Amino acid sequence: MTEWLRRGRASLAFAFLVQGVTFALLVTRIPAIQDRYGISDGLLPLFLAAVPILAGVGSVGTEQLVKKVPPSLVLRWSQPVVLLALLGVGAGDALWQVAVALGAFGFAVGALDASMNMLGVSLQRAYGRSIMLGFHAAYSLGGIVGASLAWAGAHWDLSLFVSYVPVVGVLLPAALIGSRWYVDAEGAEAGAAEAGGRGHGVVFKVLLPLCLVMTFAYIGDSTVSNWSAKYLEDVLGSSEEVSTVPYNVYMVMTLVGRGLGDLGVRRFGAVAVVRAGSVVAALGFAVVAVAPGAWVGIAGFTVLGLGLCVIVPQTFAAAGRLFPGASDAAVARLNIFNYVGFLIGSPLVGALGDAWNYRGAMVVPMVLVLLTLLYARSFAPGPDRYGDGHEWPRTADVGRGSNGL
């Protein structure tokens, strides 16, 4: 590995970390955002649904945009927009202002997520071994930092704006500096297309099982990110301060699972790792649903994080294997189902919670995560084998990023 590729890997991992911090600061303060702007319980699901809808639009646009500019350029400028939109969420005092800020956040995060994972898939191909879970581990570490900062804000009764200003002030320039070393592994795409013989575009029928798995995983993830704080407060009777803990421990366990996940994929293969993750995640949801109190509920979210964390990174990696000559397009289309999962999951849990009860609502993502077992064979290595002891197609010439560094 060249030093240039190592720097590219480190800078991309930092971008994942920054996004983890940013997203956690938004979702763990949903009750505070709701109170600040007077958003009713009936209107809250609409606000939560608007973000993934616009993010899906951003992901679709990114698929078209990267035909003209490198994914590194999209990532370099979408991340600052996401950070500034977060600041906007805390700065307003009228309903239309938070709507505009969340809209900008959603659209930009779609471009950011798609471009980050495009770069991750192509770098994994250039490295010749499983490294994708490591990028998502950096996201989890960012989530831990963000959730901890949110806890501090709630503990010290700080306003959203005061909580967000120092974070954005540090991360915005750091992200711009780090973006100088992004790597667009264009040569890897060309070499893989020749080796894999699938350089003629994405066949949706082949991609569909992975799209379903992505949807199921993000229904589960959105349940944690959007409803864990409210679940602990309203159902399990915790304080606002304690209600920030579930997302934090969830992210701690996703960090642990993803930190070890690449080793697991290399040793046991992606299929076994995804199957094990699905079963453990379902167990976590079951514990949350029957929890008698806040700390048992937190334990359920802890188990849930350990299982669910491996599924999404492996889904992106599997899409890259299926279409090595068109992995950017495959990742962008697959990324849409990230937001489909959020779009379905958040309103679904809210609607079931209001119409029935929130304990029963937790059973739905549990069953959907278990359905991943039906599609686990889609993660099996094909001609382009990752992490199973077989040789990968390697790339000797990896194209430089759009910034020429």
Short mmCIF file of C-alpha atoms in Angstrom, two decimals:
data_model
loop_
_atom_site.label_atom_id
_atom_site.label_comp_id
_atom_site.label_asym_id
_atom_site.label_seq_id
_atom_site.Cartn_x
_atom_site.Cartn_y
_atom_site.Cartn_z
CA MET A 1 0.00 0.00 0.00
CA THR A 2 1.26 3.44 -0.88
CA GLU A 3 1.35 6.24 1.67
CA TRP A 4 -1.06 8.09 -0.60
CA LEU A 5 -3.68 5.34 -0.21
CA ARG A 6 -3.16 5.25 3.55
CA ARG A 7 -3.77 8.99 3.76
CA GLY A 8 -6.87 8.56 1.64
CA ARG A 9 -8.15 5.88 3.99
CA ALA A 10 -7.47 8.02 7.08
CA SER A 11 -9.10 11.13 5.63
CA LEU A 12 -12.20 9.19 4.60
CA ALA A 13 -12.43 7.62 8.05
CA PHE A 14 -12.36 11.15 9.50
CA ALA A 15 -15.24 12.16 7.21
CA PHE A 16 -17.25 9.20 8.55
CA LEU A 17 -16.41 10.27 12.11
CA VAL A 18 -17.55 13.86 11.49
CA GLN A 19 -20.83 12.64 10.06
CA GLY A 20 -21.35 10.39 13.09
CA VAL A 21 -20.92 13.36 15.42
CA THR A 22 -23.26 15.53 13.35
CA PHE A 23 -26.04 13.00 13.03
CA ALA A 24 -25.94 12.05 16.71
CA LEU A 25 -26.20 15.70 17.75
CA LEU A 26 -29.36 15.98 15.68
CA VAL A 27 -31.22 12.78 16.54
CA THR A 28 -30.43 12.61 20.27
CA ARG A 29 -31.86 16.11 20.77
CA ILE A 30 -35.15 15.46 18.97
CA PRO A 31 -37.18 16.00 22.17
CA ALA A 32 -35.39 19.34 22.70
CA ILE A 33 -35.96 20.34 19.06
CA GLN A 34 -39.62 19.42 19.42
CA ASP A 35 -39.95 21.55 22.56
CA ARG A 36 -38.04 24.53 21.11
CA TYR A 37 -40.22 24.83 18.04
CA GLY A 38 -43.49 23.59 19.54
CA ILE A 39 -43.75 20.63 17.17
CA SER A 40 -46.70 18.45 18.15
CA ASP A 41 -46.46 14.65 18.43
CA GLY A 42 -48.71 14.39 15.37
CA LEU A 43 -46.50 16.72 13.30
CA LEU A 44 -43.16 15.27 14.46
CA PRO A 45 -43.29 12.17 12.19
CA LEU A 46 -43.77 14.46 9.18
CA PHE A 47 -40.64 16.40 10.04
CA LEU A 48 -38.73 13.17 10.60
CA ALA A 49 -39.99 11.77 7.28
CA ALA A 50 -39.03 14.86 5.28
CA VAL A 51 -35.32 14.40 6.04
CA PRO A 52 -34.95 10.93 4.45
CA ILE A 53 -37.14 11.90 1.48
CA LEU A 54 -34.86 14.80 0.64
CA ALA A 55 -31.81 12.66 1.37
CA GLY A 56 -33.05 10.14 -1.20
CA VAL A 57 -33.30 12.97 -3.72
CA GLY A 58 -29.75 13.96 -2.85
CA SER A 59 -28.52 10.40 -3.35
CA VAL A 60 -30.21 10.14 -6.76
CA GLY A 61 -28.68 13.44 -7.75
CA THR A 62 -25.26 12.22 -6.65
CA GLU A 63 -25.47 9.20 -8.96
CA GLN A 64 -25.86 11.61 -11.87
CA LEU A 65 -23.36 14.14 -10.52
CA VAL A 66 -20.48 11.67 -10.19
CA LYS A 67 -20.69 11.01 -13.92
CA LYS A 68 -19.22 14.49 -14.33
CA VAL A 69 -17.21 15.11 -11.15
CA PRO A 70 -15.40 12.72 -8.76
CA PRO A 71 -17.19 11.52 -5.62
CA SER A 72 -14.44 13.19 -3.55
CA LEU A 73 -15.58 16.61 -4.76
CA VAL A 74 -19.20 15.86 -3.84
CA LEU A 75 -18.15 14.76 -0.37
CA ARG A 76 -15.80 17.71 0.10
CA TRP A 77 -18.62 20.26 -0.28
CA SER A 78 -21.65 18.35 1.02
CA GLN A 79 -20.17 17.82 4.49
CA PRO A 80 -19.88 21.56 5.30
CA VAL A 81 -23.49 22.04 4.20
CA VAL A 82 -24.61 19.30 6.60
CA LEU A 83 -22.71 20.93 9.47
CA LEU A 84 -24.13 24.39 8.74
CA ALA A 85 -27.64 22.92 8.47
CA LEU A 86 -27.21 21.40 11.93
CA LEU A 87 -26.28 24.83 13.23
CA GLY A 88 -29.39 26.22 11.54
CA VAL A 89 -31.58 23.72 13.41
CA GLY A 90 -30.37 25.20 16.69
CA ALA A 91 -30.40 28.83 15.59
CA GLY A 92 -34.03 29.37 14.59
CA ASP A 93 -37.13 30.19 16.60
CA ALA A 94 -39.92 29.68 14.05
CA LEU A 95 -41.35 26.48 12.58
CA TRP A 96 -40.48 27.43 9.00
CA GLN A 97 -36.87 28.03 9.98
CA VAL A 98 -36.37 24.54 11.39
CA ALA A 99 -38.17 23.15 8.33
CA VAL A 100 -35.68 24.88 6.00
CA ALA A 101 -32.71 23.76 8.11
CA LEU A 102 -33.86 20.15 8.22
CA GLY A 103 -34.56 20.24 4.49
CA ALA A 104 -31.02 21.42 3.76
CA PHE A 105 -29.67 18.81 6.16
CA GLY A 106 -31.59 16.01 4.43
CA PHE A 107 -30.63 16.94 0.87
CA ALA A 108 -26.95 17.40 1.71
CA VAL A 109 -26.72 14.25 3.82
CA GLY A 110 -27.97 12.21 0.85
CA ALA A 111 -25.08 13.43 -1.27
CA LEU A 112 -22.67 12.98 1.64
CA ASP A 113 -23.70 9.39 2.45
CA ALA A 114 -23.60 8.29 -1.18
CA SER A 115 -20.22 9.85 -1.94
CA MET A 116 -18.64 8.59 1.31
CA ASN A 117 -19.64 5.01 0.60
CA MET A 118 -18.61 5.27 -3.05
CA LEU A 119 -15.12 6.22 -1.91
CA GLY A 120 -15.15 3.48 0.72
CA VAL A 121 -16.08 0.73 -1.74
CA SER A 122 -13.45 1.78 -4.27
CA LEU A 123 -10.76 2.08 -1.59
CA GLN A 124 -11.63 -1.39 -0.29
CA ARG A 125 -11.13 -2.74 -3.80
CA ALA A 126 -7.77 -1.00 -4.08
CA TYR A 127 -6.66 -2.36 -0.69
CA GLY A 128 -7.59 -5.92 -1.62
CA ARG A 129 -9.16 -6.79 1.74
CA SER A 130 -12.20 -5.94 3.84
CA ILE A 131 -11.87 -2.42 5.32
CA MET A 132 -15.42 -1.13 4.87
CA LEU A 133 -16.51 -1.91 8.42
CA GLY A 134 -13.61 0.20 9.66
CA PHE A 135 -15.04 3.30 8.00
CA HIS A 136 -18.40 2.68 9.60
CA ALA A 137 -16.64 2.08 12.93
CA ALA A 138 -15.32 5.64 12.63
CA TYR A 139 -18.93 6.77 12.11
CA SER A 140 -19.90 4.92 15.28
CA LEU A 141 -17.07 6.60 17.20
CA GLY A 142 -18.39 9.94 15.96
CA GLY A 143 -21.85 8.95 17.12
CA ILE A 144 -20.50 8.26 20.59
CA VAL A 145 -18.83 11.67 20.71
CA GLY A 146 -21.97 13.38 19.41
CA ALA A 147 -24.29 11.57 21.83
CA SER A 148 -21.94 12.42 24.72
CA LEU A 149 -21.99 16.08 23.73
CA ALA A 150 -25.78 15.92 23.53
CA TRP A 151 -25.89 14.43 27.02
CA ALA A 152 -23.71 17.27 28.29
CA GLY A 153 -25.99 19.82 26.64
CA ALA A 154 -29.05 18.27 28.27
CA HIS A 155 -27.28 17.93 31.63
CA TRP A 156 -26.20 21.57 31.72
CA ASP A 157 -29.50 22.75 30.19
CA LEU A 158 -27.73 24.42 27.26
CA SER A 159 -29.69 25.72 24.30
CA LEU A 160 -29.38 23.86 21.02
CA PHE A 161 -27.48 26.72 19.44
CA VAL A 162 -24.98 26.96 22.28
CA SER A 163 -24.47 23.19 22.12
CA TYR A 164 -23.91 23.18 18.35
CA VAL A 165 -21.72 26.27 17.80
CA PRO A 166 -18.42 24.95 19.24
CA VAL A 167 -18.83 21.57 17.52
CA VAL A 168 -19.44 23.09 14.11
CA GLY A 169 -16.66 25.63 14.71
CA VAL A 170 -14.15 22.80 15.20
CA LEU A 171 -15.40 20.19 12.72
CA LEU A 172 -16.10 22.44 9.73
CA PRO A 173 -12.51 23.60 9.12
CA ALA A 174 -11.14 20.18 10.11
CA ALA A 175 -13.36 18.46 7.53
CA LEU A 176 -12.28 20.87 4.81
CA ILE A 177 -8.61 20.30 5.60
CA GLY A 178 -9.05 16.52 5.71
CA SER A 179 -10.83 16.53 2.36
CA ARG A 180 -7.54 17.44 0.64
CA TRP A 181 -6.45 13.78 0.88
CA TYR A 182 -9.57 12.01 -0.37
CA VAL A 183 -8.80 9.31 -2.95
CA ASP A 184 -10.99 8.56 -5.97
CA ALA A 185 -9.91 5.03 -6.82
CA GLU A 186 -10.97 5.31 -10.45
CA GLY A 187 -8.32 2.88 -11.61
CA ALA A 188 -9.73 0.29 -9.22
CA GLU A 189 -13.11 0.58 -10.90
CA ALA A 190 -11.65 0.08 -14.35
CA GLY A 191 -9.54 -2.91 -13.26
CA ALA A 192 -12.45 -4.54 -11.47
CA ALA A 193 -14.73 -4.08 -14.47
CA GLU A 194 -12.28 -5.95 -16.63
CA ALA A 195 -11.76 -8.68 -14.03
CA GLY A 196 -15.42 -9.09 -13.08
CA GLY A 197 -16.96 -8.63 -16.49
CA ARG A 198 -19.82 -6.51 -15.16
CA GLY A 199 -19.06 -3.09 -16.46
CA HIS A 200 -22.35 -2.59 -18.26
CA GLY A 201 -24.39 -0.93 -15.54
CA VAL A 202 -26.56 -1.94 -12.60
CA VAL A 203 -29.24 -4.61 -12.98
CA PHE A 204 -31.86 -3.73 -10.39
CA LYS A 205 -33.23 -7.28 -10.13
CA VAL A 206 -29.79 -8.43 -8.98
CA LEU A 207 -29.44 -5.49 -6.57
CA LEU A 208 -32.97 -5.87 -5.11
CA PRO A 209 -32.15 -8.34 -2.28
CA LEU A 210 -29.50 -5.96 -0.99
CA CYS A 211 -31.98 -3.07 -1.27
CA LEU A 212 -34.42 -4.97 0.93
CA VAL A 213 -31.73 -5.76 3.49
CA MET A 214 -30.68 -2.10 3.55
CA THR A 215 -34.31 -1.09 4.13
CA PHE A 216 -34.76 -3.56 7.00
CA ALA A 217 -31.50 -2.46 8.64
CA TYR A 218 -32.35 1.22 8.50
CA ILE A 219 -35.87 0.65 9.79
CA GLY A 220 -34.11 -0.80 12.82
CA ASP A 221 -31.51 1.95 12.97
CA SER A 222 -34.08 4.73 12.60
CA THR A 223 -36.09 3.21 15.42
CA VAL A 224 -33.09 3.67 17.69
CA SER A 225 -32.00 7.08 16.43
CA ASN A 226 -35.44 8.68 16.26
CA TRP A 227 -37.35 6.97 19.05
CA SER A 228 -34.94 5.62 21.69
CA ALA A 229 -34.85 8.90 23.65
CA LYS A 230 -38.62 9.31 23.50
CA TYR A 231 -39.16 5.63 24.33
CA LEU A 232 -37.11 5.89 27.51
CA GLU A 233 -38.82 9.11 28.60
CA ASP A 234 -42.43 8.30 27.74
CA VAL A 235 -42.57 4.51 28.12
CA LEU A 236 -39.87 3.61 30.63
CA GLY A 237 -40.11 6.80 32.72
CA SER A 238 -36.53 8.04 32.50
CA SER A 239 -35.32 11.63 32.81
CA GLU A 240 -34.32 13.69 29.76
CA GLU A 241 -30.69 13.26 30.77
CA VAL A 242 -30.93 9.45 30.91
CA SER A 243 -32.91 9.41 27.66
CA THR A 244 -29.76 10.41 25.75
CA VAL A 245 -27.95 7.26 26.97
CA PRO A 246 -29.52 4.56 24.69
CA TYR A 247 -28.20 6.08 21.48
CA ASN A 248 -24.81 6.50 23.12
CA VAL A 249 -24.50 2.86 24.22
CA TYR A 250 -25.95 1.76 20.88
CA MET A 251 -23.13 3.61 19.13
CA VAL A 252 -20.55 2.19 21.55
CA MET A 253 -21.57 -1.31 20.58
CA THR A 254 -21.65 -0.49 16.89
CA LEU A 255 -18.07 0.73 17.32
CA VAL A 256 -17.08 -2.56 18.98
CA GLY A 257 -18.91 -4.68 16.40
CA ARG A 258 -17.54 -2.78 13.42
CA GLY A 259 -14.06 -2.60 14.90
CA LEU A 260 -13.98 -6.40 14.99
CA GLY A 261 -16.19 -6.92 11.95
CA ASP A 262 -13.54 -6.76 9.23
CA LEU A 263 -11.62 -9.51 11.03
CA GLY A 264 -14.82 -11.54 11.24
CA VAL A 265 -15.46 -11.15 7.53
CA ARG A 266 -11.91 -12.23 6.68
CA ARG A 267 -12.16 -15.24 8.99
CA PHE A 268 -15.75 -16.46 8.57
CA GLY A 269 -17.04 -14.67 5.47
CA ALA A 270 -19.68 -11.99 5.00
CA VAL A 271 -22.64 -14.40 4.98
CA ALA A 272 -21.91 -15.74 8.47
CA VAL A 273 -21.28 -12.26 9.88
CA VAL A 274 -24.55 -10.88 8.47
CA ARG A 275 -26.56 -13.86 9.75
CA ALA A 276 -25.13 -13.56 13.25
CA GLY A 277 -25.74 -9.81 13.27
CA SER A 278 -29.38 -10.26 12.29
CA VAL A 279 -30.10 -12.72 15.11
CA VAL A 280 -28.35 -10.59 17.76
CA ALA A 281 -30.18 -7.43 16.60
CA ALA A 282 -33.55 -9.18 16.81
CA LEU A 283 -32.73 -10.28 20.36
CA GLY A 284 -31.96 -6.67 21.27
CA PHE A 285 -35.33 -5.47 19.98
CA ALA A 286 -37.07 -8.21 21.98
CA VAL A 287 -35.38 -7.04 25.20
CA VAL A 288 -36.37 -3.40 24.50
CA ALA A 289 -39.99 -4.41 23.89
CA VAL A 290 -40.38 -6.22 27.24
CA ALA A 291 -38.09 -4.02 29.37
CA PRO A 292 -39.62 -3.23 32.78
CA GLY A 293 -37.47 -0.14 33.29
CA ALA A 294 -35.02 2.27 31.74
CA TRP A 295 -31.79 0.34 32.42
CA VAL A 296 -33.09 -2.94 31.00
CA GLY A 297 -34.22 -0.97 27.96
CA ILE A 298 -30.72 0.49 27.66
CA ALA A 299 -29.32 -3.06 27.82
CA GLY A 300 -31.60 -4.02 24.92
CA PHE A 301 -30.36 -1.11 22.82
CA THR A 302 -26.80 -2.20 23.69
CA VAL A 303 -27.34 -5.72 22.33
CA LEU A 304 -29.17 -4.27 19.35
CA GLY A 305 -26.20 -2.12 18.38
CA LEU A 306 -23.79 -5.05 18.47
CA GLY A 307 -25.90 -7.02 16.01
CA LEU A 308 -27.25 -4.40 13.63
CA CYS A 309 -23.94 -2.62 13.07
CA VAL A 310 -22.41 -5.16 10.67
CA ILE A 311 -25.27 -5.30 8.17
CA VAL A 312 -25.12 -1.91 6.44
CA PRO A 313 -21.36 -1.79 5.69
CA GLN A 314 -21.49 -5.32 4.30
CA THR A 315 -24.47 -4.40 2.14
CA PHE A 316 -22.52 -1.57 0.50
CA ALA A 317 -19.52 -3.87 0.05
CA ALA A 318 -21.70 -6.59 -1.49
CA ALA A 319 -23.11 -4.09 -4.01
CA GLY A 320 -19.56 -3.21 -5.02
CA ARG A 321 -18.80 -6.89 -5.56
CA LEU A 322 -21.91 -7.44 -7.66
CA PHE A 323 -21.17 -4.52 -9.99
CA PRO A 324 -17.42 -3.85 -9.83
CA GLY A 325 -17.51 -1.86 -13.05
CA ALA A 326 -20.40 0.34 -11.90
CA SER A 327 -20.02 0.43 -8.14
CA ASP A 328 -20.67 4.19 -7.84
CA ALA A 329 -24.09 3.76 -9.43
CA ALA A 330 -24.82 0.64 -7.38
CA VAL A 331 -23.89 2.40 -4.12
CA ALA A 332 -25.95 5.49 -4.98
CA ARG A 333 -29.05 3.39 -5.76
CA LEU A 334 -28.57 1.18 -2.73
CA ASN A 335 -28.12 4.26 -0.57
CA ILE A 336 -31.64 5.39 -1.50
CA PHE A 337 -32.96 2.41 0.48
CA ASN A 338 -31.13 3.74 3.50
CA TYR A 339 -33.65 6.58 3.40
CA VAL A 340 -36.54 4.32 2.43
CA GLY A 341 -35.84 2.51 5.70
CA PHE A 342 -35.82 5.79 7.62
CA LEU A 343 -38.93 6.97 5.78
CA ILE A 344 -40.82 3.81 6.66
CA GLY A 345 -39.34 3.13 10.08
CA SER A 346 -39.76 6.44 11.85
CA PRO A 347 -43.42 7.13 10.91
CA LEU A 348 -44.29 3.44 11.28
CA VAL A 349 -43.03 3.23 14.85
CA GLY A 350 -44.69 6.56 15.68
CA ALA A 351 -48.03 5.52 14.15
CA LEU A 352 -48.02 2.13 15.87
CA GLY A 353 -47.01 3.76 19.13
CA ASP A 354 -49.89 6.24 18.99
CA ALA A 355 -52.50 3.76 17.74
CA TRP A 356 -51.40 0.81 19.87
CA ASN A 357 -48.34 1.15 22.14
CA TYR A 358 -44.63 1.70 21.71
CA ARG A 359 -43.70 -1.68 23.15
CA GLY A 360 -45.65 -3.42 20.42
CA ALA A 361 -44.13 -1.09 17.84
CA MET A 362 -40.66 -2.47 18.69
CA VAL A 363 -41.70 -5.94 17.49
CA VAL A 364 -42.02 -4.75 13.88
CA PRO A 365 -38.35 -3.84 13.32
CA MET A 366 -37.42 -7.03 15.17
CA VAL A 367 -39.28 -9.16 12.62
CA LEU A 368 -37.94 -7.17 9.67
CA VAL A 369 -34.34 -7.56 10.81
CA LEU A 370 -34.89 -11.32 11.03
CA LEU A 371 -36.01 -11.30 7.38
CA THR A 372 -32.41 -10.47 6.50
CA LEU A 373 -31.68 -14.16 7.05
CA LEU A 374 -33.65 -14.93 3.88
CA TYR A 375 -31.26 -12.82 1.78
CA ALA A 376 -27.97 -13.62 3.49
CA ARG A 377 -26.67 -15.58 0.50
CA SER A 378 -26.61 -12.31 -1.47
CA PHE A 379 -23.50 -11.43 0.57
CA ALA A 380 -21.56 -14.47 -0.65
CA PRO A 381 -18.40 -13.59 -2.58
CA GLY A 382 -18.61 -13.90 -6.34
CA PRO A 383 -15.81 -13.62 -8.90
CA ASP A 384 -14.49 -10.60 -6.99
CA ARG A 385 -13.86 -12.20 -3.59
CA TYR A 386 -13.50 -10.19 -0.41
CA GLY A 387 -12.05 -11.46 2.79
CA ASP A 388 -12.62 -15.20 2.35
CA GLY A 389 -9.05 -16.30 1.85
CA HIS A 390 -9.21 -16.12 -1.95
CA GLU A 391 -7.39 -13.69 -4.15
CA TRP A 392 -9.03 -10.41 -5.12
CA PRO A 393 -8.48 -8.55 -8.37
CA ARG A 394 -6.00 -5.83 -7.45
CA THR A 395 -5.30 -2.50 -8.99
CA ALA A 396 -1.84 -1.25 -9.74
CA ASP A 397 -2.92 2.16 -10.93
CA VAL A 398 -5.40 4.05 -8.76
CA GLY A 399 -6.54 7.41 -10.11
CA ARG A 400 -5.99 10.54 -8.09
CA GLY A 401 -8.74 12.60 -6.55
CA SER A 402 -10.32 15.69 -7.99
CA ASN A 403 -8.11 17.97 -5.91
CA GLY A 404 -4.97 16.58 -7.54
CA LEU A 405 -3.41 15.49 -4.22
#
